[in-house]
Amino acid sequence: MSKEQLILQQYKECTVAMPTWFLTRTLFDRVGPFIEAPAEDLMFFQKHCAMGGRVDRVDEVLLIYRYHAESVTFGVHPKEIRKAKVNHLEANLLSGLERFSIWGGKEARDCYRAMNEESRGKMTCFLDIDPKKIEQPYTCKEFPRKMPVRHWSEGKLPENRPIIICVKPNLTSGVFEA
């Protein structure tokens, strides 16, 4: 993965596994302590990136990490991780946009539900390729607004740009994941 891809991963996952990080004490103090909350490593990584922090990689094995079913990681609910990712997306990208659309299935709907009211208000539509979903507005019980679902090709229209692509990992052989 390139340096650019590593930094872009802040909006997808915490690709740099927590026990493989190394940084100076000065940098750690500048970013701040871990917040005692689910996904604290992801939130620390995101804060580092938001502060302009650099992410690089060393192409030699320096650590062997044992990952097992009893790991604390498995105790973090996916909704908590999604909320941390969406909060970061809102603070560092969506807050500066006038409007946007989202393309993706369940991942896109989950992202929408995790957004704050201001971000949901900027969203113009969902984009999809499934003819059964197109022109059937998306509704969820939490929010009364009916969100239009349009054909993916309408993503090129200025009123639907930019597009946030939410793709479940490993569905596209890496085409939309890089």
PDB file of C-alpha atoms in Angstrom:
ATOM      1  CA  MET A   1       0.000   0.000   0.000  1.00  0.00           C
ATOM      2  CA  SER A   2       1.367   3.432  -0.918  1.00  0.00           C
ATOM      3  CA  LYS A   3       1.751   6.315   1.560  1.00  0.00           C
ATOM      4  CA  GLU A   4      -1.281   8.040   0.011  1.00  0.00           C
ATOM      5  CA  GLN A   5      -3.373   4.875   0.346  1.00  0.00           C
ATOM      6  CA  LEU A   6      -2.316   4.528   3.983  1.00  0.00           C
ATOM      7  CA  ILE A   7      -3.518   8.055   4.800  1.00  0.00           C
ATOM      8  CA  LEU A   8      -6.775   7.601   2.837  1.00  0.00           C
ATOM      9  CA  GLN A   9      -7.541   4.541   4.919  1.00  0.00           C
ATOM     10  CA  GLN A  10      -8.483   6.846   7.798  1.00  0.00           C
ATOM     11  CA  TYR A  11     -11.938   7.051   6.230  1.00  0.00           C
ATOM     12  CA  LYS A  12     -12.282   3.303   5.815  1.00  0.00           C
ATOM     13  CA  GLU A  13     -10.487   1.345   8.490  1.00  0.00           C
ATOM     14  CA  CYS A  14      -7.550   1.585  10.786  1.00  0.00           C
ATOM     15  CA  THR A  15      -5.340  -0.376   8.408  1.00  0.00           C
ATOM     16  CA  VAL A  16      -2.279   0.125  10.540  1.00  0.00           C
ATOM     17  CA  ALA A  17      -2.955  -2.431  13.278  1.00  0.00           C
ATOM     18  CA  MET A  18      -2.602  -0.808  16.699  1.00  0.00           C
ATOM     19  CA  PRO A  19       0.220  -2.970  18.067  1.00  0.00           C
ATOM     20  CA  THR A  20       2.333  -2.267  14.988  1.00  0.00           C
ATOM     21  CA  TRP A  21       2.505   1.502  15.472  1.00  0.00           C
ATOM     22  CA  PHE A  22       5.577   3.217  16.658  1.00  0.00           C
ATOM     23  CA  LEU A  23       5.936   6.917  17.281  1.00  0.00           C
ATOM     24  CA  THR A  24       7.875   9.289  19.459  1.00  0.00           C
ATOM     25  CA  ARG A  25       6.670  10.260  22.920  1.00  0.00           C
ATOM     26  CA  THR A  26       6.509  13.884  21.738  1.00  0.00           C
ATOM     27  CA  LEU A  27       4.129  12.931  18.935  1.00  0.00           C
ATOM     28  CA  PHE A  28       2.008  10.826  21.281  1.00  0.00           C
ATOM     29  CA  ASP A  29       1.735  13.758  23.706  1.00  0.00           C
ATOM     30  CA  ARG A  30       0.841  16.134  20.858  1.00  0.00           C
ATOM     31  CA  VAL A  31      -1.999  13.920  19.596  1.00  0.00           C
ATOM     32  CA  GLY A  32      -3.179  13.316  23.129  1.00  0.00           C
ATOM     33  CA  PRO A  33      -3.911  10.328  25.269  1.00  0.00           C
ATOM     34  CA  PHE A  34      -6.101   7.453  24.230  1.00  0.00           C
ATOM     35  CA  ILE A  35      -9.743   8.138  24.981  1.00  0.00           C
ATOM     36  CA  GLU A  36     -11.094   5.284  27.068  1.00  0.00           C
ATOM     37  CA  ALA A  37     -13.834   4.230  24.664  1.00  0.00           C
ATOM     38  CA  PRO A  38     -14.505   1.514  22.134  1.00  0.00           C
ATOM     39  CA  ALA A  39     -12.274   1.899  19.068  1.00  0.00           C
ATOM     40  CA  GLU A  40      -9.804   4.114  20.941  1.00  0.00           C
ATOM     41  CA  ASP A  41      -6.989   3.065  18.587  1.00  0.00           C
ATOM     42  CA  LEU A  42      -9.032   4.085  15.545  1.00  0.00           C
ATOM     43  CA  MET A  43      -9.905   7.455  17.124  1.00  0.00           C
ATOM     44  CA  PHE A  44      -6.226   8.085  17.997  1.00  0.00           C
ATOM     45  CA  PHE A  45      -5.190   7.227  14.414  1.00  0.00           C
ATOM     46  CA  GLN A  46      -7.890   9.519  13.002  1.00  0.00           C
ATOM     47  CA  LYS A  47      -6.876  12.391  15.275  1.00  0.00           C
ATOM     48  CA  HIS A  48      -3.243  11.941  14.239  1.00  0.00           C
ATOM     49  CA  CYS A  49      -4.291  12.116  10.563  1.00  0.00           C
ATOM     50  CA  ALA A  50      -6.570  15.129  11.172  1.00  0.00           C
ATOM     51  CA  MET A  51      -3.615  16.967  12.743  1.00  0.00           C
ATOM     52  CA  GLY A  52      -1.617  16.417   9.538  1.00  0.00           C
ATOM     53  CA  GLY A  53       0.271  13.443  10.940  1.00  0.00           C
ATOM     54  CA  ARG A  54       2.370  11.324   8.651  1.00  0.00           C
ATOM     55  CA  VAL A  55       1.792   7.627   8.087  1.00  0.00           C
ATOM     56  CA  ASP A  56       4.535   5.504   6.643  1.00  0.00           C
ATOM     57  CA  ARG A  57       5.508   1.878   6.621  1.00  0.00           C
ATOM     58  CA  VAL A  58       8.607  -0.160   7.218  1.00  0.00           C
ATOM     59  CA  ASP A  59       8.978  -3.050   4.793  1.00  0.00           C
ATOM     60  CA  GLU A  60      10.551  -5.501   7.187  1.00  0.00           C
ATOM     61  CA  VAL A  61       9.096  -7.593   9.997  1.00  0.00           C
ATOM     62  CA  LEU A  62       9.673  -5.859  13.328  1.00  0.00           C
ATOM     63  CA  LEU A  63       6.853  -7.439  15.306  1.00  0.00           C
ATOM     64  CA  ILE A  64       4.765 -10.586  15.350  1.00  0.00           C
ATOM     65  CA  TYR A  65       1.278 -10.033  16.721  1.00  0.00           C
ATOM     66  CA  ARG A  66      -0.960 -12.823  17.930  1.00  0.00           C
ATOM     67  CA  TYR A  67      -4.606 -12.230  17.066  1.00  0.00           C
ATOM     68  CA  HIS A  68      -7.086 -14.602  18.709  1.00  0.00           C
ATOM     69  CA  ALA A  69     -10.793 -15.027  19.467  1.00  0.00           C
ATOM     70  CA  GLU A  70     -10.406 -13.663  23.011  1.00  0.00           C
ATOM     71  CA  SER A  71      -8.862 -10.392  21.788  1.00  0.00           C
ATOM     72  CA  VAL A  72     -10.506  -7.251  23.140  1.00  0.00           C
ATOM     73  CA  THR A  73     -10.993  -6.195  19.511  1.00  0.00           C
ATOM     74  CA  PHE A  74     -13.787  -8.726  19.105  1.00  0.00           C
ATOM     75  CA  GLY A  75     -15.698  -7.077  21.960  1.00  0.00           C
ATOM     76  CA  VAL A  76     -16.133  -3.767  20.109  1.00  0.00           C
ATOM     77  CA  HIS A  77     -19.530  -3.617  18.423  1.00  0.00           C
ATOM     78  CA  PRO A  78     -19.451  -2.717  14.697  1.00  0.00           C
ATOM     79  CA  LYS A  79     -21.878   0.185  15.360  1.00  0.00           C
ATOM     80  CA  GLU A  80     -19.326   1.770  17.713  1.00  0.00           C
ATOM     81  CA  ILE A  81     -16.597   1.495  15.090  1.00  0.00           C
ATOM     82  CA  ARG A  82     -18.934   2.886  12.402  1.00  0.00           C
ATOM     83  CA  LYS A  83     -19.875   5.834  14.628  1.00  0.00           C
ATOM     84  CA  ALA A  84     -16.188   6.663  15.208  1.00  0.00           C
ATOM     85  CA  LYS A  85     -15.532   6.498  11.448  1.00  0.00           C
ATOM     86  CA  VAL A  86     -18.563   8.642  10.591  1.00  0.00           C
ATOM     87  CA  ASN A  87     -17.688  11.233  13.262  1.00  0.00           C
ATOM     88  CA  HIS A  88     -14.220  11.532  11.704  1.00  0.00           C
ATOM     89  CA  LEU A  89     -15.664  11.748   8.185  1.00  0.00           C
ATOM     90  CA  GLU A  90     -18.049  14.508   9.296  1.00  0.00           C
ATOM     91  CA  ALA A  91     -15.404  16.530  11.130  1.00  0.00           C
ATOM     92  CA  ASN A  92     -12.739  16.275   8.437  1.00  0.00           C
ATOM     93  CA  LEU A  93     -14.657  16.128   5.167  1.00  0.00           C
ATOM     94  CA  LEU A  94     -18.441  16.520   5.262  1.00  0.00           C
ATOM     95  CA  SER A  95     -18.368  19.667   7.411  1.00  0.00           C
ATOM     96  CA  GLY A  96     -16.647  21.495   4.544  1.00  0.00           C
ATOM     97  CA  LEU A  97     -19.111  20.381   1.866  1.00  0.00           C
ATOM     98  CA  GLU A  98     -22.331  22.034   0.757  1.00  0.00           C
ATOM     99  CA  ARG A  99     -23.775  18.753  -0.505  1.00  0.00           C
ATOM    100  CA  PHE A 100     -22.846  15.170  -1.364  1.00  0.00           C
ATOM    101  CA  SER A 101     -24.352  11.831  -2.318  1.00  0.00           C
ATOM    102  CA  ILE A 102     -23.560   8.307  -1.160  1.00  0.00           C
ATOM    103  CA  TRP A 103     -23.120   5.205  -3.282  1.00  0.00           C
ATOM    104  CA  GLY A 104     -23.315   1.773  -1.726  1.00  0.00           C
ATOM    105  CA  GLY A 105     -25.819  -0.664  -0.291  1.00  0.00           C
ATOM    106  CA  LYS A 106     -26.126  -1.537   3.377  1.00  0.00           C
ATOM    107  CA  GLU A 107     -22.829   0.185   4.210  1.00  0.00           C
ATOM    108  CA  ALA A 108     -24.164   3.461   2.747  1.00  0.00           C
ATOM    109  CA  ARG A 109     -27.449   3.198   4.644  1.00  0.00           C
ATOM    110  CA  ASP A 110     -25.600   2.435   7.879  1.00  0.00           C
ATOM    111  CA  CYS A 111     -23.357   5.456   7.277  1.00  0.00           C
ATOM    112  CA  TYR A 112     -26.427   7.659   6.706  1.00  0.00           C
ATOM    113  CA  ARG A 113     -28.043   6.474   9.930  1.00  0.00           C
ATOM    114  CA  ALA A 114     -24.843   7.173  11.877  1.00  0.00           C
ATOM    115  CA  MET A 115     -24.566  10.777  10.564  1.00  0.00           C
ATOM    116  CA  ASN A 116     -25.613  13.802  12.520  1.00  0.00           C
ATOM    117  CA  GLU A 117     -28.589  15.871  11.391  1.00  0.00           C
ATOM    118  CA  GLU A 118     -26.449  18.524   9.695  1.00  0.00           C
ATOM    119  CA  SER A 119     -24.669  15.951   7.518  1.00  0.00           C
ATOM    120  CA  ARG A 120     -27.887  14.149   6.614  1.00  0.00           C
ATOM    121  CA  GLY A 121     -29.327  17.536   5.590  1.00  0.00           C
ATOM    122  CA  LYS A 122     -26.488  18.056   3.069  1.00  0.00           C
ATOM    123  CA  MET A 123     -27.014  14.690   1.432  1.00  0.00           C
ATOM    124  CA  THR A 124     -28.753  14.883  -1.949  1.00  0.00           C
ATOM    125  CA  CYS A 125     -29.383  11.186  -2.638  1.00  0.00           C
ATOM    126  CA  PHE A 126     -28.238   7.604  -2.533  1.00  0.00           C
ATOM    127  CA  LEU A 127     -26.786   6.233  -5.757  1.00  0.00           C
ATOM    128  CA  ASP A 128     -27.375   2.614  -6.726  1.00  0.00           C
ATOM    129  CA  ILE A 129     -27.345   0.208  -9.669  1.00  0.00           C
ATOM    130  CA  ASP A 130     -30.245  -1.993  -8.542  1.00  0.00           C
ATOM    131  CA  PRO A 131     -33.357  -1.093 -10.597  1.00  0.00           C
ATOM    132  CA  LYS A 132     -35.585  -2.261  -7.727  1.00  0.00           C
ATOM    133  CA  LYS A 133     -34.134   0.398  -5.418  1.00  0.00           C
ATOM    134  CA  ILE A 134     -33.937   3.294  -7.878  1.00  0.00           C
ATOM    135  CA  GLU A 135     -36.743   5.828  -7.584  1.00  0.00           C
ATOM    136  CA  GLN A 136     -37.956   4.168  -4.373  1.00  0.00           C
ATOM    137  CA  PRO A 137     -37.008   6.685  -1.676  1.00  0.00           C
ATOM    138  CA  TYR A 138     -35.071   5.332   1.258  1.00  0.00           C
ATOM    139  CA  THR A 139     -36.714   5.841   4.626  1.00  0.00           C
ATOM    140  CA  CYS A 140     -35.725   4.720   8.070  1.00  0.00           C
ATOM    141  CA  LYS A 141     -37.678   4.912  11.282  1.00  0.00           C
ATOM    142  CA  GLU A 142     -35.099   7.153  12.990  1.00  0.00           C
ATOM    143  CA  PHE A 143     -35.388   9.982  10.448  1.00  0.00           C
ATOM    144  CA  PRO A 144     -38.605  10.977   8.681  1.00  0.00           C
ATOM    145  CA  ARG A 145     -36.986  12.484   5.562  1.00  0.00           C
ATOM    146  CA  LYS A 146     -37.361  10.372   2.427  1.00  0.00           C
ATOM    147  CA  MET A 147     -33.997  10.188   0.700  1.00  0.00           C
ATOM    148  CA  PRO A 148     -34.117   9.716  -3.094  1.00  0.00           C
ATOM    149  CA  VAL A 149     -32.302   6.758  -4.639  1.00  0.00           C
ATOM    150  CA  ARG A 150     -30.993   7.531  -8.121  1.00  0.00           C
ATOM    151  CA  HIS A 151     -29.168   5.592 -10.806  1.00  0.00           C
ATOM    152  CA  TRP A 152     -25.401   5.582 -10.244  1.00  0.00           C
ATOM    153  CA  SER A 153     -24.847   7.425 -13.531  1.00  0.00           C
ATOM    154  CA  GLU A 154     -26.497  10.502 -11.984  1.00  0.00           C
ATOM    155  CA  GLY A 155     -23.440  10.777  -9.768  1.00  0.00           C
ATOM    156  CA  LYS A 156     -21.785  12.748 -12.562  1.00  0.00           C
ATOM    157  CA  LEU A 157     -24.349  15.540 -12.194  1.00  0.00           C
ATOM    158  CA  PRO A 158     -22.976  18.560 -10.273  1.00  0.00           C
ATOM    159  CA  GLU A 159     -25.840  18.485  -7.749  1.00  0.00           C
ATOM    160  CA  ASN A 160     -24.841  14.955  -6.674  1.00  0.00           C
ATOM    161  CA  ARG A 161     -21.127  15.601  -6.301  1.00  0.00           C
ATOM    162  CA  PRO A 162     -18.971  14.736  -4.529  1.00  0.00           C
ATOM    163  CA  ILE A 163     -19.806  11.072  -3.992  1.00  0.00           C
ATOM    164  CA  ILE A 164     -18.969   9.198  -0.809  1.00  0.00           C
ATOM    165  CA  ILE A 165     -18.512   5.538  -1.771  1.00  0.00           C
ATOM    166  CA  CYS A 166     -19.361   3.068   0.970  1.00  0.00           C
ATOM    167  CA  VAL A 167     -18.426  -0.436  -0.093  1.00  0.00           C
ATOM    168  CA  LYS A 168     -18.379  -3.512   2.086  1.00  0.00           C
ATOM    169  CA  PRO A 169     -14.800  -4.825   2.133  1.00  0.00           C
ATOM    170  CA  ASN A 170     -13.822  -7.627  -0.251  1.00  0.00           C
ATOM    171  CA  LEU A 171     -16.879  -7.327  -2.520  1.00  0.00           C
ATOM    172  CA  THR A 172     -15.179  -5.633  -5.444  1.00  0.00           C
ATOM    173  CA  SER A 173     -11.779  -7.361  -5.559  1.00  0.00           C
ATOM    174  CA  GLY A 174     -10.265  -4.104  -4.338  1.00  0.00           C
ATOM    175  CA  VAL A 175     -11.619  -1.941  -7.189  1.00  0.00           C
ATOM    176  CA  PHE A 176     -13.337   0.574  -4.854  1.00  0.00           C
ATOM    177  CA  GLU A 177     -11.335  -0.222  -1.742  1.00  0.00           C
ATOM    178  CA  ALA A 178      -7.921   1.141  -2.653  1.00  0.00           C
TER     179      ALA A 178
END
